[in-house]
Coordinates of C-alpha atoms in Angstrom, one line a residue:
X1 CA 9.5 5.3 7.9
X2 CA 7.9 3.8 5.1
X3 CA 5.7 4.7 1.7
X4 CA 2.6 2.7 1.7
X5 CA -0.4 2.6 -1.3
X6 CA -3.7 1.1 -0.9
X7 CA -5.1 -0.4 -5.0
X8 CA -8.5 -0.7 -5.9
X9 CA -8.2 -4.7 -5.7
X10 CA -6.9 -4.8 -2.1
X11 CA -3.0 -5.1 -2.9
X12 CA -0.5 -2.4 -1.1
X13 CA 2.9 -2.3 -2.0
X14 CA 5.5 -0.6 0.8
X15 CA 9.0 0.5 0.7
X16 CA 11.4 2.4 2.8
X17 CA 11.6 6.2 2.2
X18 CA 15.0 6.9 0.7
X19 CA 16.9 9.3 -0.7
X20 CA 15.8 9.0 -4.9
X21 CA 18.4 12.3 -5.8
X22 CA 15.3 14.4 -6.3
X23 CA 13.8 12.2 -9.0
X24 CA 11.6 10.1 -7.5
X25 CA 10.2 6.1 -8.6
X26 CA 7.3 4.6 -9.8
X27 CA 5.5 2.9 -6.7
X28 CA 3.0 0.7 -8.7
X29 CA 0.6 1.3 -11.9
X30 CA -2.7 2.1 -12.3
X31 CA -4.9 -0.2 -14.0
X32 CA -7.0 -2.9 -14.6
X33 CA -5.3 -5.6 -12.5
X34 CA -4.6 -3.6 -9.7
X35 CA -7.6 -0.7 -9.9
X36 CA -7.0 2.7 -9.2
X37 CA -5.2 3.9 -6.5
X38 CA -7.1 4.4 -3.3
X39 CA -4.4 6.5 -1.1
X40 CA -1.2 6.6 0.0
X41 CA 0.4 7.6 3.5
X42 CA 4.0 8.1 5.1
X43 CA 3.7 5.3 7.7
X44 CA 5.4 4.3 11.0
X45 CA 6.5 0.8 12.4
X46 CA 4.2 1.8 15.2
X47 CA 1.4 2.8 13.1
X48 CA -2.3 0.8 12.2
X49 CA -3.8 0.5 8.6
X50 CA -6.9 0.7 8.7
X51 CA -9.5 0.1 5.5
X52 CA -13.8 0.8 4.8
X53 CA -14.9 -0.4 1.6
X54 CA -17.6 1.1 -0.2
X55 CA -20.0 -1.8 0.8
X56 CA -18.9 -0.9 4.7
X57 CA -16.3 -4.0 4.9
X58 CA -13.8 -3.3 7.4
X59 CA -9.9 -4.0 7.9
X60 CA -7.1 -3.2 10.4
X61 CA -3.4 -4.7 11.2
X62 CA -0.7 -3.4 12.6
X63 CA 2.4 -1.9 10.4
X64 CA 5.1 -4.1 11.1
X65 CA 2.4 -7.5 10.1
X66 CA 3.1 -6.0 6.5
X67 CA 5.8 -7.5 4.7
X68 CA 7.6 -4.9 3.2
X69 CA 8.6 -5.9 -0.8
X70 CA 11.2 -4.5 -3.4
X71 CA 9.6 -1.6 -5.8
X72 CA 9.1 -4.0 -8.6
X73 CA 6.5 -6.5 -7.2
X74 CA 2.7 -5.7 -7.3
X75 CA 2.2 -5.7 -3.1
X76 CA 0.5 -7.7 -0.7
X77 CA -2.8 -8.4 -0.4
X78 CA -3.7 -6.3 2.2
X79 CA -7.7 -6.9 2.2
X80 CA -9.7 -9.1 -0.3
X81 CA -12.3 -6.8 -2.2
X82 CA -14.6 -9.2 -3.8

């Protein structure tokens, strides 16, 4: 199972869901380069992602397509938002 954010800008970082002893990480920050954070969801390997932009843009790939990163990168771009 794995922890999965969608930005403003298109970027989602993912990691593993592990024990933290109860005091949790910081996924990613808010902000200007990255926007404001969209949504996140407790995902599957078997699982779709799925994105709508405002402007009615659509986006879909499977789970497992994701490369999953270490906490302290900024993601993949997961869909461009331009």
């Amino acid at each position: 199972m794995h922890l999965r954010w969608v930005m403003g800008n298109g970027l989602e970082p993912r990691f593993p869901t592990s024990a933290t002893g109860g005091i949790g990480v910081i996924a990613i920050k808010d902000g200007v380069r990255n926007g404001e954070t969209i949504g996140a969801r407790q995902i599957e390997e078997g699982d779709q992602v799925g994105l709508i932009t405002d402007s009615g843009g659509l986006g879909r790939t499977e789970a497992p397509e994701i490369p999953q990163l270490g906490r302290n990168t900024q993601g993949v771009r997961l869909y461009c938002v331009e």
